[in-house]
Short mmCIF file of C-alpha atoms in Angstrom, two decimals:
data_model
loop_
_atom_site.label_atom_id
_atom_site.label_comp_id
_atom_site.label_asym_id
_atom_site.label_seq_id
_atom_site.Cartn_x
_atom_site.Cartn_y
_atom_site.Cartn_z
CA ALA A 1290 166.32 119.97 16.09
CA GLN A 1291 164.50 121.11 19.20
CA SER A 1292 166.33 122.65 22.12
CA VAL A 1293 165.75 124.33 25.46
CA THR A 1294 167.64 127.10 27.20
CA GLN A 1295 167.50 127.50 30.95
CA LEU A 1296 168.14 131.13 31.63
CA ASP A 1297 169.59 130.80 35.13
CA SER A 1298 172.22 128.33 36.25
CA HIS A 1299 171.55 129.12 39.94
CA VAL A 1300 168.50 130.52 41.73
CA SER A 1301 168.39 131.31 45.44
CA VAL A 1302 165.17 132.00 47.35
CA SER A 1303 164.11 132.18 50.96
CA GLU A 1304 161.81 129.58 52.40
CA GLY A 1305 158.18 130.61 51.95
CA THR A 1306 158.84 132.90 48.96
CA PRO A 1307 157.88 132.20 45.34
CA VAL A 1308 160.06 130.17 43.00
CA LEU A 1309 160.56 130.99 39.31
CA LEU A 1310 162.82 128.87 37.11
CA ARG A 1311 162.96 130.09 33.53
CA CYS A 1312 163.07 128.01 30.37
CA ASN A 1313 162.82 129.00 26.72
CA TYR A 1314 162.43 126.48 23.95
CA SER A 1315 163.19 126.36 20.27
CA SER A 1316 160.91 124.23 18.14
CA SER A 1317 159.69 124.16 14.58
CA TYR A 1318 156.42 122.53 15.63
CA SER A 1319 154.25 122.25 18.74
CA PRO A 1320 156.61 120.70 21.27
CA SER A 1321 156.17 118.39 24.21
CA LEU A 1322 157.91 119.90 27.22
CA PHE A 1323 158.80 118.56 30.63
CA TRP A 1324 160.47 119.51 33.87
CA TYR A 1325 162.61 116.98 35.73
CA VAL A 1326 164.05 117.37 39.22
CA GLN A 1327 167.25 115.84 40.60
CA HIS A 1328 167.79 115.84 44.36
CA PRO A 1329 171.33 115.23 45.63
CA ASN A 1330 172.34 111.60 45.19
CA LYS A 1331 168.93 110.73 43.77
CA GLY A 1332 167.76 109.81 40.30
CA LEU A 1333 166.04 112.30 38.02
CA GLN A 1334 162.28 112.42 38.53
CA LEU A 1335 159.55 113.75 36.26
CA LEU A 1336 157.97 116.84 37.83
CA LEU A 1337 155.40 117.72 35.17
CA LYS A 1338 154.72 117.56 31.44
CA TYR A 1339 153.03 119.58 28.71
CA THR A 1340 151.69 117.71 25.70
CA SER A 1341 149.48 120.25 23.89
CA ALA A 1342 146.50 120.02 26.21
CA ALA A 1343 146.00 122.70 28.89
CA THR A 1344 148.69 125.38 28.79
CA LEU A 1345 148.91 125.54 32.59
CA VAL A 1346 150.30 122.28 33.84
CA LYS A 1347 150.33 121.17 37.46
CA GLY A 1348 152.97 118.82 38.77
CA ILE A 1349 154.02 117.20 41.97
CA ASN A 1350 154.91 119.04 45.20
CA GLY A 1351 152.97 122.19 44.28
CA PHE A 1352 154.95 123.05 41.15
CA GLU A 1353 153.31 124.24 37.96
CA ALA A 1354 154.43 125.50 34.57
CA GLU A 1355 152.77 127.56 31.88
CA PHE A 1356 153.32 126.99 28.18
CA LYS A 1357 153.42 130.33 26.34
CA LYS A 1358 153.77 129.89 22.61
CA SER A 1359 154.07 133.61 21.90
CA GLU A 1360 157.07 133.82 24.22
CA THR A 1361 158.41 130.30 23.50
CA SER A 1362 158.64 129.83 27.24
CA PHE A 1363 157.84 127.11 29.76
CA HIS A 1364 158.73 128.59 33.13
CA LEU A 1365 158.42 126.56 36.32
CA THR A 1366 156.83 128.19 39.36
CA LYS A 1367 155.83 127.45 42.92
CA PRO A 1368 154.04 129.91 45.21
CA SER A 1369 156.00 129.09 48.35
CA ALA A 1370 159.40 127.42 48.50
CA HIS A 1371 160.16 124.67 50.96
CA MET A 1372 163.57 123.55 52.13
CA SER A 1373 162.98 120.18 50.47
CA ASP A 1374 162.71 121.91 47.08
CA ALA A 1375 166.46 122.46 47.02
CA ALA A 1376 167.61 120.47 44.00
CA GLU A 1377 168.62 120.77 40.36
CA TYR A 1378 165.83 121.27 37.84
CA PHE A 1379 165.99 120.40 34.15
CA CYS A 1380 163.76 121.71 31.39
CA VAL A 1381 163.34 119.06 28.68
CA VAL A 1382 161.90 118.95 25.17
CA SER A 1383 160.90 115.89 23.20
CA ASP A 1384 162.66 115.99 19.86
CA ILE A 1385 161.54 113.96 16.86
CA GLY A 1386 164.72 112.59 15.34
CA GLU A 1387 165.74 110.07 12.76
CA TYR A 1388 165.24 107.24 15.22
CA GLY A 1389 162.07 108.48 16.87
CA ASN A 1390 161.41 110.73 19.82
CA LYS A 1391 164.12 111.47 22.30
CA LEU A 1392 164.42 113.83 25.24
CA VAL A 1393 166.76 116.81 25.00
CA PHE A 1394 167.75 118.28 28.35
CA GLY A 1395 168.63 121.83 29.23
CA ALA A 1396 171.77 122.59 31.23
CA GLY A 1397 169.90 122.69 34.53
CA THR A 1398 169.11 125.26 37.23
CA ILE A 1399 170.28 124.69 40.78
CA LEU A 1400 167.70 125.92 43.27
CA ARG A 1401 168.90 126.91 46.70
CA VAL A 1402 166.38 127.52 49.49
CA LYS A 1403 167.52 129.60 52.44
CA SER A 1404 165.95 129.29 55.87
CA GLU B 825 158.19 98.46 42.85
CA ALA B 826 161.97 98.44 42.68
CA GLY B 827 163.58 101.33 40.82
CA VAL B 828 166.38 101.37 38.27
CA ALA B 829 169.53 99.89 39.80
CA GLN B 830 173.02 100.97 38.78
CA SER B 831 176.49 99.95 39.86
CA PRO B 832 179.06 100.92 40.77
CA ARG B 833 178.01 104.29 42.18
CA TYR B 834 181.55 105.66 41.99
CA LYS B 835 184.61 104.72 39.97
CA ILE B 836 188.04 106.31 39.70
CA ILE B 837 190.41 105.13 36.98
CA GLU B 838 193.50 106.28 35.15
CA LYS B 839 193.22 107.42 31.54
CA ARG B 840 193.55 104.61 29.01
CA GLN B 841 192.09 102.13 31.49
CA SER B 842 188.73 100.47 30.95
CA VAL B 843 185.55 100.60 33.00
CA ALA B 844 182.12 98.98 32.88
CA PHE B 845 178.81 100.11 34.31
CA TRP B 846 175.81 97.92 34.93
CA CYS B 847 172.12 98.77 34.89
CA ASN B 848 169.04 96.80 35.81
CA PRO B 849 165.84 98.57 34.68
CA ILE B 850 162.41 98.42 36.23
CA SER B 851 160.84 95.05 35.63
CA GLY B 852 158.79 94.96 32.46
CA HIS B 853 160.25 98.13 30.97
CA ALA B 854 161.00 97.52 27.33
CA THR B 855 163.14 100.58 26.68
CA LEU B 856 166.48 101.31 28.29
CA TYR B 857 168.63 104.41 27.91
CA TRP B 858 172.17 105.40 28.82
CA TYR B 859 172.83 109.10 29.32
CA GLN B 860 176.08 110.94 29.99
CA GLN B 861 175.91 113.95 32.32
CA ILE B 862 179.03 116.08 32.38
CA LEU B 863 179.35 118.52 35.27
CA GLY B 864 177.41 121.70 34.54
CA GLN B 865 175.50 120.20 31.62
CA GLY B 866 172.23 118.38 31.14
CA PRO B 867 172.13 114.66 30.44
CA LYS B 868 172.95 113.66 26.87
CA LEU B 869 171.61 110.47 25.33
CA LEU B 870 174.30 107.95 24.44
CA ILE B 871 172.25 104.94 23.41
CA GLN B 872 168.67 103.68 23.47
CA PHE B 873 167.60 100.04 23.47
CA GLN B 874 164.18 98.67 22.68
CA ASN B 875 164.16 95.20 24.27
CA ASN B 876 167.57 93.87 23.20
CA GLY B 877 167.84 95.87 19.98
CA VAL B 878 169.59 99.23 19.52
CA VAL B 879 167.21 102.03 18.50
CA ASP B 880 169.57 105.00 18.57
CA ASP B 881 173.31 105.03 19.14
CA SER B 882 174.05 108.07 16.99
CA GLN B 883 175.75 109.94 19.85
CA LEU B 884 177.75 107.02 21.21
CA PRO B 885 181.53 107.42 20.60
CA LYS B 886 181.87 103.98 19.12
CA ASP B 887 185.65 104.02 18.99
CA ARG B 888 185.73 103.71 22.78
CA PHE B 889 182.21 103.17 24.08
CA SER B 890 180.15 100.03 23.74
CA ALA B 891 176.89 98.88 25.24
CA GLU B 892 174.82 95.77 25.21
CA ARG B 893 171.50 94.60 26.55
CA LEU B 894 171.52 90.86 26.41
CA LYS B 895 168.15 89.14 26.84
CA GLY B 896 166.42 92.50 26.83
CA VAL B 897 166.77 93.08 30.56
CA ASP B 898 169.91 94.45 32.18
CA SER B 899 172.57 96.35 30.32
CA THR B 900 176.28 97.09 30.45
CA LEU B 901 178.05 100.22 29.23
CA LYS B 902 181.80 99.91 28.67
CA ILE B 903 184.47 102.51 28.04
CA GLN B 904 187.83 101.38 26.69
CA PRO B 905 190.20 103.18 26.71
CA ALA B 906 188.96 106.01 28.92
CA LYS B 907 189.90 109.64 28.30
CA LEU B 908 189.91 112.55 30.71
CA GLU B 909 186.82 114.02 29.04
CA ASP B 910 184.84 110.87 29.89
CA SER B 911 184.64 112.03 33.50
CA ALA B 912 180.90 112.31 34.05
CA VAL B 913 177.90 110.70 35.66
CA TYR B 914 176.47 107.88 33.59
CA LEU B 915 172.73 107.62 34.01
CA CYS B 916 170.59 104.66 33.14
CA ALA B 917 166.88 105.13 32.58
CA SER B 918 164.01 102.93 31.54
CA SER B 919 160.47 103.34 30.32
CA ARG B 920 157.61 100.96 29.80
CA LEU B 921 157.26 101.95 26.18
CA ALA B 922 159.45 103.90 23.81
CA VAL B 923 159.57 107.62 24.53
CA THR B 924 156.66 109.31 22.85
CA ASN B 925 154.90 112.34 24.13
CA THR B 926 154.64 110.89 27.62
CA GLY B 927 158.28 111.69 28.25
CA GLU B 928 158.35 109.77 31.49
CA LEU B 929 161.61 108.03 32.07
CA PHE B 930 162.63 106.42 35.33
CA PHE B 931 166.26 107.12 36.21
CA GLY B 932 168.76 105.35 38.37
CA GLU B 933 171.01 107.25 40.75
CA GLY B 934 173.88 107.18 38.29
CA SER B 935 177.48 106.01 38.21
CA ARG B 936 180.03 108.76 38.72
CA LEU B 937 183.25 108.24 36.76
CA THR B 938 186.44 110.16 37.44
CA VAL B 939 189.29 109.70 34.96
CA LEU B 940 192.70 110.85 36.20
#
């Protein structure tokens, strides 16, 4: 079974500084990976996805992630944090199971942005 | 386009009581999912419907949880009797097709259950 590990449960940055949210995956084949974001009292929203095309993936709101097979990583980055980026971020892998593909979520990283 | 609607947003019950959550997916979305999100953890799939048929309920505790999707549109998730460990946010999601490599699910805001 595929899985993801988010290395930090909480990350705190100052507004205008870079954001790095770390995710490692475990997969026996080339995985499909995603980042979802959950703002307070809002539904989860797809931020970006990697599906074996370009290894550097751009998402919404200036976020991007790089798939590194040698490091089994899919870290999420943003050059400059904005207050509105404060949310919980989930790294997700698509797992091929007995009943077809399903999404497996990491435990989440809460991003705090200080003014 | 209207999003995924869920109700109630919050529910507090005593253990051994029953509770039901309702979900209305985005119009035209064939696949509907129920996830359980316990505090401090990522969402975990409970059940997946394709139209009105169950695709995957392997992680649904069937002794106390049940779900249905009559007519292939809205869905109800029921817990009876509830246990303390059922305290969680119950998320409903939908997608136009079954999850493949697109991975794009549309989530509702969730129903937060507290069991006392």
